[in-house]
XYZ file of C-alpha atoms in Angstrom:
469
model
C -115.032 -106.632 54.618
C -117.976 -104.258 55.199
C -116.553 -103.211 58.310
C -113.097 -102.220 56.697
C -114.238 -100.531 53.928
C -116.079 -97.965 56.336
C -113.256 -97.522 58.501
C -110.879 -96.875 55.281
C -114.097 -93.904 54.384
C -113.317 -92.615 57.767
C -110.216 -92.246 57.698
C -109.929 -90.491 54.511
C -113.552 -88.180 55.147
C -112.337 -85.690 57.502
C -116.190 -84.462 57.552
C -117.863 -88.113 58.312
C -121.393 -87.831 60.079
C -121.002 -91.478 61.891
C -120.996 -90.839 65.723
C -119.382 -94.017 66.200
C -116.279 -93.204 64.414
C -116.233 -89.458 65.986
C -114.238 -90.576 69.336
C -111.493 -92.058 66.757
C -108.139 -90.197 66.210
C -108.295 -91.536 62.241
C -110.968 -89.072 61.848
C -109.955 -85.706 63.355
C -107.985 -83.262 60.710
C -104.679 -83.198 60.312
C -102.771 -80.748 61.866
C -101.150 -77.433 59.650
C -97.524 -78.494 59.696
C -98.269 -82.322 59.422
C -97.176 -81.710 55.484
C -93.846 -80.535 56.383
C -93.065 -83.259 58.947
C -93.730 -86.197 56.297
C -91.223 -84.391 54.092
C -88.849 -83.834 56.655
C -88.865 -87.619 57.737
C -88.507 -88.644 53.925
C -86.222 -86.134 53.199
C -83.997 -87.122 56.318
C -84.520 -90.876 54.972
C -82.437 -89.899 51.765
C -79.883 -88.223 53.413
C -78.958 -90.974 55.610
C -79.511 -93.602 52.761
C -76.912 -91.791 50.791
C -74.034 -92.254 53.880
C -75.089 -95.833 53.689
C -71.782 -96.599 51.675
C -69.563 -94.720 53.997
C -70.795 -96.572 56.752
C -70.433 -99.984 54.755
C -66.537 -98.915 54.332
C -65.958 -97.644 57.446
C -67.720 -101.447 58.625
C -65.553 -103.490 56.309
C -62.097 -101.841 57.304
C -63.277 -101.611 61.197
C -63.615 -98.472 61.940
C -65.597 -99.608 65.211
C -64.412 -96.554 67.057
C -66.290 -94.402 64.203
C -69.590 -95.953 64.297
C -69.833 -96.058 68.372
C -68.835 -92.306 68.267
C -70.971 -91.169 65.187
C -74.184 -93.582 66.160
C -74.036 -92.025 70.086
C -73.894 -88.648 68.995
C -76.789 -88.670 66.390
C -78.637 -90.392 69.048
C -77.958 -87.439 71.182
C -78.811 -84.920 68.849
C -81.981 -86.213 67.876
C -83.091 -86.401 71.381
C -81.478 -82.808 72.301
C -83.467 -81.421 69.423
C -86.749 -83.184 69.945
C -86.995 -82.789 73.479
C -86.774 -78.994 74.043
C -89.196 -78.849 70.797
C -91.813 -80.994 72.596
C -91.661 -79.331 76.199
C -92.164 -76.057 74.655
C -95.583 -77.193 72.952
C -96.362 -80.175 73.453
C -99.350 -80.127 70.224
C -96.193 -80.215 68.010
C -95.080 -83.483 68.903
C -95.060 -85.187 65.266
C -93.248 -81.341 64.268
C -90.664 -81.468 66.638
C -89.879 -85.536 65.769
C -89.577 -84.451 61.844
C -87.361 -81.578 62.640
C -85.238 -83.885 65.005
C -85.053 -87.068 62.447
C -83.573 -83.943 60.183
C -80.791 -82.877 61.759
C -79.957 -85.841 63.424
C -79.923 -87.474 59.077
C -77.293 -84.210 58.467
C -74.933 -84.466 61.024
C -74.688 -88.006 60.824
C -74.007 -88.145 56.953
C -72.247 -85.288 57.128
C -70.020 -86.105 59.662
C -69.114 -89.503 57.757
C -67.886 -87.705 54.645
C -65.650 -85.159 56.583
C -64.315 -87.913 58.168
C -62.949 -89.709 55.600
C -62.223 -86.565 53.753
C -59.729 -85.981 56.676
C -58.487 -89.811 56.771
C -57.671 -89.649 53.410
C -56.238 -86.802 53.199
C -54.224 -87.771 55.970
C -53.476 -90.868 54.600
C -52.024 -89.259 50.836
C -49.743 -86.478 53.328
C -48.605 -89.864 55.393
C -47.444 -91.384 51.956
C -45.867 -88.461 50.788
C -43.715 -87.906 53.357
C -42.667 -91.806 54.062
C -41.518 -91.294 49.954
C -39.869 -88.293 50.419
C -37.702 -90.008 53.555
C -36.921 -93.053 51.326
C -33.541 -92.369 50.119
C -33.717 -95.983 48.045
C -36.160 -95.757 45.511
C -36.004 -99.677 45.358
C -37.017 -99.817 49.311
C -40.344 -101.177 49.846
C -43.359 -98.837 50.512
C -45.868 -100.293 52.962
C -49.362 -98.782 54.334
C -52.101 -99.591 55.249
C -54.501 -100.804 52.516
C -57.632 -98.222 51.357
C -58.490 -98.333 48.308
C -60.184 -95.123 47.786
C -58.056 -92.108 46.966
C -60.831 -89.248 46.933
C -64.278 -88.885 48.511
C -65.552 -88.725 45.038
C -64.563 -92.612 44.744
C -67.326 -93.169 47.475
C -70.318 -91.588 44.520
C -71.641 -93.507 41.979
C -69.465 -93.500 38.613
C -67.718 -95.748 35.818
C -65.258 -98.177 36.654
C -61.552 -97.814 35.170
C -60.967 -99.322 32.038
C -64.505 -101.019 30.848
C -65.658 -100.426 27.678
C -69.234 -100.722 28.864
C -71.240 -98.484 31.168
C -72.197 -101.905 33.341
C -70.123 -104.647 34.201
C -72.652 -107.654 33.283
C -70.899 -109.799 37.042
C -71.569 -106.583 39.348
C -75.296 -106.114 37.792
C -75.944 -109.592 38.537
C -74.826 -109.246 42.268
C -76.644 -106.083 42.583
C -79.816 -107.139 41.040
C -79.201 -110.645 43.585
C -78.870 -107.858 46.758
C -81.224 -105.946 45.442
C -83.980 -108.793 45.740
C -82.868 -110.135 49.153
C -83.119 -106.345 50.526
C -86.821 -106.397 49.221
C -87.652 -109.650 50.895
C -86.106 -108.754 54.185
C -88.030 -105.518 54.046
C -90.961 -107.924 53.656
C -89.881 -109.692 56.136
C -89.075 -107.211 59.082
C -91.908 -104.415 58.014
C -94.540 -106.729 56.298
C -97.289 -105.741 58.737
C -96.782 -101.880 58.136
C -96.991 -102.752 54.816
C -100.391 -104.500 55.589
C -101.612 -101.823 57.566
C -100.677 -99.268 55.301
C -102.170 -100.596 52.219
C -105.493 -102.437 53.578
C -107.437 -100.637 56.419
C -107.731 -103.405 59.476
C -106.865 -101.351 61.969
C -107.941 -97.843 62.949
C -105.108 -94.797 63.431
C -105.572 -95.796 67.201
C -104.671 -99.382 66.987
C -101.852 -98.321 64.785
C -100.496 -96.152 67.488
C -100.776 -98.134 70.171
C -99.071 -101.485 68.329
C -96.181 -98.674 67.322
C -95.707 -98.103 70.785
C -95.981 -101.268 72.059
C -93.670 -102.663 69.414
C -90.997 -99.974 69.868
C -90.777 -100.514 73.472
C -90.422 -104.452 72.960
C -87.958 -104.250 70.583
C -85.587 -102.595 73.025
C -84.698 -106.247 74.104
C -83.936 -106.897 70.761
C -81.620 -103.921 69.699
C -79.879 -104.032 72.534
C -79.191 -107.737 73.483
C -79.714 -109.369 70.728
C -78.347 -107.956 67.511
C -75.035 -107.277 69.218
C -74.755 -110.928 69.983
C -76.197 -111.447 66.326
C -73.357 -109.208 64.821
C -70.568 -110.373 66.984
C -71.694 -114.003 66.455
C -71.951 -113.415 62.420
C -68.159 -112.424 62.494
C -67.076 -114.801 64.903
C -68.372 -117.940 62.877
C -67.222 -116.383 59.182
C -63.351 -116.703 61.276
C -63.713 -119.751 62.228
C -66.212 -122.201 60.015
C -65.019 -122.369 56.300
C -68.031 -122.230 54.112
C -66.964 -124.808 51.496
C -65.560 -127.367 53.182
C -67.345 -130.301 55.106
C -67.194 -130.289 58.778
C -65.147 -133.536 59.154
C -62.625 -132.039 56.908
C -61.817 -128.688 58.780
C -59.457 -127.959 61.926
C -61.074 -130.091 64.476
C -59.921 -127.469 67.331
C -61.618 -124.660 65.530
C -64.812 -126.843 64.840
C -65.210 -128.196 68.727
C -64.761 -124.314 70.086
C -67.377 -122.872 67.279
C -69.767 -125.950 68.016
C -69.611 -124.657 72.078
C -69.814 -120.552 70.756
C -72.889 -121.966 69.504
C -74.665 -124.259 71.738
C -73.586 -120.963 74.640
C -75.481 -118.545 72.445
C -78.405 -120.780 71.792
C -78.540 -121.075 75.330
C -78.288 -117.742 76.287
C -81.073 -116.327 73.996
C -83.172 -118.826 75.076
C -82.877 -117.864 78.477
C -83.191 -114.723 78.255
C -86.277 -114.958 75.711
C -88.027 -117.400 78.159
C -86.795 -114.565 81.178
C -88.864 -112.306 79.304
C -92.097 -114.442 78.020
C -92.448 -115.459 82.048
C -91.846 -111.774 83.553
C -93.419 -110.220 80.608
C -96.891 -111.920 80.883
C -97.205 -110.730 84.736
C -95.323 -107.260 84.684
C -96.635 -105.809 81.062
C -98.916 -103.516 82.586
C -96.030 -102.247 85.304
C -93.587 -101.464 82.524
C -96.207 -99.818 80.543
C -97.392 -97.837 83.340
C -93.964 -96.568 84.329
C -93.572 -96.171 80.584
C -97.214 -93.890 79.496
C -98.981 -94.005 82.919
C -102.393 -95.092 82.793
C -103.391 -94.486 79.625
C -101.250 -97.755 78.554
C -102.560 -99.779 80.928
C -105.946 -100.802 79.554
C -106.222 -104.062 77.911
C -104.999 -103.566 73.814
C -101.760 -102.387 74.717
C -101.097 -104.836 77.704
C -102.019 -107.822 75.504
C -99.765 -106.508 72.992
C -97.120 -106.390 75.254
C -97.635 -110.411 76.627
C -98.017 -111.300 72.633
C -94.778 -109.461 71.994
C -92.943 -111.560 74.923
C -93.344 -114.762 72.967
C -91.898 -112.823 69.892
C -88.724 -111.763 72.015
C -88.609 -115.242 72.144
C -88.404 -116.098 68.835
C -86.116 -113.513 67.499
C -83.670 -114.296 69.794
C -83.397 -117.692 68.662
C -84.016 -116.894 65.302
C -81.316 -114.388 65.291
C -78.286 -116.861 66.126
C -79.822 -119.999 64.499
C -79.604 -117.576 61.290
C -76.528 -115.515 61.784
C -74.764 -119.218 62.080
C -76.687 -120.227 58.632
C -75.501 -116.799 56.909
C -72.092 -116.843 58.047
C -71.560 -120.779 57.196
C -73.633 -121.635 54.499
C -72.066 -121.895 50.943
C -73.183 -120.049 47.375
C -75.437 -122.665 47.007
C -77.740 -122.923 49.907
C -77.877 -118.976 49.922
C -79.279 -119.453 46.646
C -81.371 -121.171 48.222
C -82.452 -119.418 50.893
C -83.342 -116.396 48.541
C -85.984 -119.095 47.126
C -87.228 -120.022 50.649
C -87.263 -116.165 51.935
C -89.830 -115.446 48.481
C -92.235 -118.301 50.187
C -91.913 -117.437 53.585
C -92.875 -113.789 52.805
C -95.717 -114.564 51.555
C -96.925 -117.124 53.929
C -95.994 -113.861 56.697
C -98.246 -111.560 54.820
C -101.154 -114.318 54.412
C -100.742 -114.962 58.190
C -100.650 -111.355 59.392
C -103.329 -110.266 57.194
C -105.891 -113.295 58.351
C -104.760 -112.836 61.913
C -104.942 -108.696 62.081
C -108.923 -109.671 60.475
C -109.303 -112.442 63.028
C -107.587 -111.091 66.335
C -106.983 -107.722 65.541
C -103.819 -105.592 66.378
C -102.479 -108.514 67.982
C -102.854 -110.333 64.910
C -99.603 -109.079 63.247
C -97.500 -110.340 65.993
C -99.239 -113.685 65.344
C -97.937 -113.130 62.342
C -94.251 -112.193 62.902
C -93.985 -115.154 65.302
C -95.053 -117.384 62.228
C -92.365 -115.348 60.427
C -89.519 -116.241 63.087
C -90.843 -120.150 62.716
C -90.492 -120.637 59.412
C -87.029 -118.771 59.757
C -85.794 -120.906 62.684
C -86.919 -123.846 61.102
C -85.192 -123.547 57.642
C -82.013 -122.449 59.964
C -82.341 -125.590 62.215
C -82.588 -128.013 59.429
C -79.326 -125.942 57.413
C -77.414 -126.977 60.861
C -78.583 -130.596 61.852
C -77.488 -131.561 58.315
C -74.275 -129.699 58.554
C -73.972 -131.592 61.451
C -75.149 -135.099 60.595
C -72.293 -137.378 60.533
C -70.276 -135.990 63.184
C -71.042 -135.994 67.234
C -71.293 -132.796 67.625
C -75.175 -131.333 68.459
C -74.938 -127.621 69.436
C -78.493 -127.320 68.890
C -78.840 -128.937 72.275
C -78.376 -125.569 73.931
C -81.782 -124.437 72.578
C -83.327 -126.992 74.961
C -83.692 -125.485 78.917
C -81.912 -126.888 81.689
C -84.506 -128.689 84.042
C -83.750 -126.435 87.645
C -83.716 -123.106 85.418
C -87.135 -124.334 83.891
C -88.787 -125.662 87.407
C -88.181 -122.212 88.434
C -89.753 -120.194 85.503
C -92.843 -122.799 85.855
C -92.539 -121.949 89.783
C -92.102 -117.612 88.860
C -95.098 -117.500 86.201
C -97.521 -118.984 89.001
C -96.112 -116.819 91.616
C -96.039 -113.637 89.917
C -99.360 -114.113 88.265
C -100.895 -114.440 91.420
C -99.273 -111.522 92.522
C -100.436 -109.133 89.683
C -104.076 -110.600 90.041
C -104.026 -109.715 93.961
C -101.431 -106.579 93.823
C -101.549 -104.560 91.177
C -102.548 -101.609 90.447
C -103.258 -101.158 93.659
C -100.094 -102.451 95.435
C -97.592 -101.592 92.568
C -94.391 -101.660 94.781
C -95.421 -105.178 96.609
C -95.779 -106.617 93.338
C -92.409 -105.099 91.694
C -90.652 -106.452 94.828
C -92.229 -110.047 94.188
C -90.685 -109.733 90.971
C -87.516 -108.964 91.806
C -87.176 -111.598 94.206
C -88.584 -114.247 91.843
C -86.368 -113.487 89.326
C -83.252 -113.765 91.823
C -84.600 -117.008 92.206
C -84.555 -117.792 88.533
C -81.334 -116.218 88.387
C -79.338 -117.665 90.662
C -80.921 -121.281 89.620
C -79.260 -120.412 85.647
C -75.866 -119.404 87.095
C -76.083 -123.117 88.889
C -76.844 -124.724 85.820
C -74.687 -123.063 83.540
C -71.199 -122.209 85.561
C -69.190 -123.390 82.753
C -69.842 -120.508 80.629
C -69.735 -118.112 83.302
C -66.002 -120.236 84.105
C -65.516 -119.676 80.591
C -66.729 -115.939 80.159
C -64.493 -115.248 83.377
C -61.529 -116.808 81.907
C -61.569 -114.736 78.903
C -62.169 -111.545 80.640
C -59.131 -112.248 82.417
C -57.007 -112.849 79.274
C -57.868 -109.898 77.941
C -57.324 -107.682 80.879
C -54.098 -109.532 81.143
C -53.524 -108.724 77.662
C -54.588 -105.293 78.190
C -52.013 -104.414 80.714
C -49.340 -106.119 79.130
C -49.666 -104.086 76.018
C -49.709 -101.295 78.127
């Protein structure tokens, strides 16, 4: 504790005397304009918060063509106006990111509302004119369903015909969101919470586990939530909630049951891809990523910890978006319960782990997190399952070829980066690439009935396609 305590004085004593803190980033002042970029990230955080019921519209009457558009052209923006910003002085880095997060938080509201300012006002001209061609007033009118009439339905306001400000059943839902957002927060960000609040690591660390992390997470953003997302919806189609499995269409229940044991299988792979290739390659991806300033030993040990979280949240992600999408009132209930207990028991574990290991602590700590999470999700589906035959949990479990080659890849390639790299970066990359070819080819072997059955339904919908057209 004596140790943290000083570390907190440096960082807030822009004038310590300590020559051992000196070389730290945490102690050097903060730059002129450092005030206005915290306010222009916050202030960019409330815009965009306040187009978060747009977007959950424009989500629950699929507008998927909106949010591909919208989310690829913010993403452009931001990087269009931080770039030039940072190449023209480079000092004003944390400047130019503010001034980005900005604009990109005003277009993309922005663009939201004048969108369904237009729809709607398309939509009332569309009615108008289908009642003005009716020449039976007793004909039937039929549109499409949306609710809202104005953009001012979208703002906060009074619903139509209560006598009371609140309705007592929405307060209760809202207060029952309200507290599952907060743990999930917990849950996602509870180490920048820790190192926010209590002082274990230095400015430095923080950086580098930021970086680290961000990079990581790529895997996750792009390959796994889409899967977690598409698999969410699937399962809510095809699973009734209330209704025991024995009593539900059989045919819907024996294709869900393979959806599931495919995706439990593919995460896995691709999570066990990653902790074998990531524990030998770390420092090549963060070399081609920051050069050599990356490749000391923090942020490469980050990286191999952050493998075996890849891992984890790939598993954890279909194991719960099954639970979510299935589960009844009840056992959501429930789960609300459980998520209070396994926040804390994250924030224990991160916090003893960031003392005892140090930045590498917290993702200690988020793999405990992704445990507890797979666990409660596991047991929610082996009793779901229970009396029937079905086991789609078995796809969690690695064929034996596809796992005699990772065992065969993580001796090869470790070898490899022991003997090749830095020095021989290419040699080494090229190792890679063969070995995973090897482990590649060895998973298509193993698993040709769902590339049979991903080929199959490629073809019906190109075949689909082209009809329609």
């Amino acid at each position: 504790m004596q140790r943290s305590y000083f570390r907190f004085k440096c960082f807030r004593c822009s004038t310590c005397g300590s020559s051992s803190f000196r070389s730290d980033k945490s102690s050097e002042a903060l730059p002129s304009y450092y005030t206005f970029a915290v306010w222009a990230v916050a202030l960019s955080c409330i815009i965009e918060l306040s187009s978060l019921i747009v977007q959950l519209v424009a989500s629950a009457f699929l507008f998927v063509r909106l949010k591909i558009i919208l989310d690829t052209i913010m993403i452009a923006i931001r990087t269009i106006t931080f770039v030039p910003l940072v190449l023209h002085n480079p000092e004003n880095a944390l400047l130019a990111f503010g001034v980005a997060q900005l604009v990109a938080a005003i277009f993309y509201t922005t663009s939201h509302y004048l969108y369904f300012y237009r729809y709607i006002e398309k939509l009332n001209k569309c009615k108008l004119k289908r009642r003005m061609s009716l020449k039976d007033n007793s004909e039937e009118y039929v549109v499409r369903e949306f609710p809202f009439k104005t953009v001012k339905d979208f703002l906060p306001g009074q619903l139509v015909n209560k006598e009371s400000y609140l309705d007592k059943k929405l307060t209760i839902l809202t207060w029952s969101f309200f507290r599952q957002g907060i743990l999930k927060q917990v849950l996602t960000e509870g180490e920048r919470l820790i190192m926010t609040v209590m002082p274990v690591l230095t400015f430095t660390e923080q950086g580098t586990y930021e970086i680290v992390n961000n990079l990581g997470s790529l895997a996750a953003r792009f390959i796994f939530r889409p899967i977690e997302e598409s698999g969410y919806f699937y399962f809510t189609q095809m699973v009734k909630r209330d209704k025991p499995i024995n009593d539900q269409n059989p045919v819907k229940i024996q294709e869900s049951v393979n959806v599931l044991a495919h995706l439990c299988s593919a995460v896995t792979s691709i999570g066990l891809v990653v902790l074998v290739f990531g524990q030998s390659y770390s420092s090549t991806l963060l070399w081609l990523y920051g050069g050599v300033k990356l490749t000391s030993h923090l942020p490469v040990l980050l990286m191999r910890a952050h493998c075996l979280a890849i891992l984890l949240l790939g598993i954890n992600g279909v194991t719960e978006c099954y639970t979510n999408a299935t589960a009844d009132s009840a056992t959501i209930n429930k789960s609300n319960l459980i998520m209070i207990y396994e926040s804390i028991a994250f924030l224990c574990a991160s916090y003893l782990f960031a003392i005892w290991f140090g930045p590498v602590g917290f993702i200690f700590g988020n793999c405990v997190n992704m445990s507890l999470r797979i666990l409660h999700s596991t047991i929610f589906i082996n009793k779901r399952y229970k009396d029937t035959m079905y086991r789609p949990l078995r796809g969690l479990v690695p064929k034996p070829m596809f796992s005699a080659s990772l065992l065969i890849t993580a001796l090869v390639t470790n070898i490899s980066h022991a003997y090749f790299f830095p020095d021989e970066k290419v040699l080494h990359l090229i190792i890679g690439m063969i070995m995973f070819s090897i482990v590649f080819v060895s998973w298509i072997y193993e698993h040709h009935d769902l590339i049979r059955l991903g080929t199959n339904k490629w073809y019906e919908r190109r075949n689909r396609h082209r009809k329609s057209d």
